[in-house]
Steps between C-alpha positions, in 0.01 A plus 500: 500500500128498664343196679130531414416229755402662833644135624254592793173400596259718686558412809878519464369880396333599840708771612240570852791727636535701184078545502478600850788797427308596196173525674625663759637738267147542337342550868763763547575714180141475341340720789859700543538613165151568412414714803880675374375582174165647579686682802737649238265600249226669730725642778813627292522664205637330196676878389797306653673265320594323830111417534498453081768186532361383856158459321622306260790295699107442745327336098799291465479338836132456458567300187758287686245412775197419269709233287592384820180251576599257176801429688412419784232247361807366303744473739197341772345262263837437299301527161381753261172497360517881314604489124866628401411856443343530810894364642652735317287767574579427873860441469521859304303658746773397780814582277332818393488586846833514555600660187263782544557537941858509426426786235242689732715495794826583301290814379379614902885476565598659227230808570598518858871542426357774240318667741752485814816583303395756239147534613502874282681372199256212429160651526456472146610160490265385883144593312226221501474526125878369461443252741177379319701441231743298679228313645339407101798440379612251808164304427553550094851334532389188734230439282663456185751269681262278527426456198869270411462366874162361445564356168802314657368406811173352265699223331603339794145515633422374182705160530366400887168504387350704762644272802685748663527875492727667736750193539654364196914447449587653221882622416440738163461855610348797355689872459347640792620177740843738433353862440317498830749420780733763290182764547413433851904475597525871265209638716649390813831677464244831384315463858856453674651809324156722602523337839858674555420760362197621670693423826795657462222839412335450806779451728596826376178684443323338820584814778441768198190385369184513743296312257689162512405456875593092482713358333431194614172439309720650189776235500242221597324555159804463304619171757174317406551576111870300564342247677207417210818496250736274727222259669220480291609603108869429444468088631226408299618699208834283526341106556334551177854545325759309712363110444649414854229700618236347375377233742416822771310713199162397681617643862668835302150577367343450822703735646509741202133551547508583855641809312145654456439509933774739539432732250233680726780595751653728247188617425424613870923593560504711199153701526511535888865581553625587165281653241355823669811555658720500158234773376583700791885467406415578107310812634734622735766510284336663260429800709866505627 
């Protein structure tokens, strides 16, 4: 059952705490991730698919941070004075952001364990055309979710009349409200398993191999990849199916977003202490 009422009046809406953690976010990620992207598509080649799903992981967090104005005018003013497309537009824009993040950084785990554990055997598999690919068909797949998800989330819209957009209390849920926390929770487990793995390689490969020279910036890659699944994903993913949940949606999605400021320190871990260095592995065991 759905209560169309908001039952709330604008100021009831005013969420100032929420609007100063999304701004900040904005003040933060906006100059973060755009200086990341044209840093990664000038200064490194995209040959490597690293760079390939990097680039796009550095789109996705753009689009988080530009839908992120409308909500801070809603959540500071307490109304919304947009039309419901432009809602949903906004509220796809910040679900689509984890879908696709949790895809892009599954995928940089995934080639890292490729290129550490059987860096020979997967050459044909670590080319920037495959990982194009990937990337299109990532983007391909959250798109035409949307399609369902918007139609759903448009007749509740529909019924408040435009007097609310982000806050509504609504019980019925759509497919994904159950598909998602079962993808992010099956990506997690992928990063955890790659996260073993590529330690339990280096702690045997680290005194044979001169080209891993730290570890350290290795294993901190794959710890921030479990921390975007476990602090900023995996919660939000879960208050939008378990109703208990509900009342601390608002908070989950502030702190989802902040998502999108960290993303740059895997940029600068993986490219300064990881990237050249697993080329210098692949190519000294190929001479070997």
């Amino acid at each position: 059952m759905c209560n169309y009422t908001s039952g709330e009046n604008g100021t009831e809406m005013r969420h100032p705490t929420y609007a100063f953690v999304l701004g900040s976010v904005i003040l933060v990620g906006l100059p973060l991730n755009a200086l990341s992207l044209v840093i990664l598509c000038r200064c490194h080649s995209l040959k490597s698919p690293s760079a390939v799903f990097m680039v796009n992981l550095a789109v996705s967090d753009l689009l988080l941070v530009v839908s992120l104005p409308l909500r801070v005018f809603f959540y500071a003013t307490g109304t919304w004075p947009l039309s419901d497309l432009a809602c949903i537009c906004v509220t796809m824009l910040f679900r689509n952001n984890i879908r696709s993040s949790a895809f892009f950084i599954t995928s940089i785990s995934v080639d890292r364990l490729l290129a550490v554990v059987y860096p020979l055997r997967s050459r044909h598999l670590r080319t920037s055309s495959n990982a194009w690919k990937a990337a299109v068909f990532v983007w391909l797949l959250v798109l035409v979710i949307n399609i369902p998800e918007s139609m759903h989330f448009s007749k509740f819209l529909n019924k408040l009349n435009g007097s609310s957009c982000f806050e509504f209390k609504c019980h019925q849920r759509s497919l994904m409200h159950y598909i998602q926390p079962v993808l992010v929770f099956t990506m997690l487990v992928i990063n955890m398993v790659c996260t073993a793995l590529v330690s339990w390689t280096l702690s045997r490969r680290l005194n044979d191999s001169a080209g891993v020279k730290n570890k350290v910036n290795v294993m901190l890659i794959f710890a921030m990849n479990l921390i975007m699944f476990i602090v900023f994903f995996l919660p939000v993913s879960l208050g939008i199916l378990i109703e208990s949940w509900r009342p601390v949606i608002p908070p989950l999605i502030c702190l989802a977003s902040v998502n999108c400021c960290l993303d740059p320190l895997l940029y600068y871990f993986s490219f300064d202490g990881f990237w050249r260095r697993t080329e210098e592995v692949d190519s000294s065991l190929a001479r070997e």
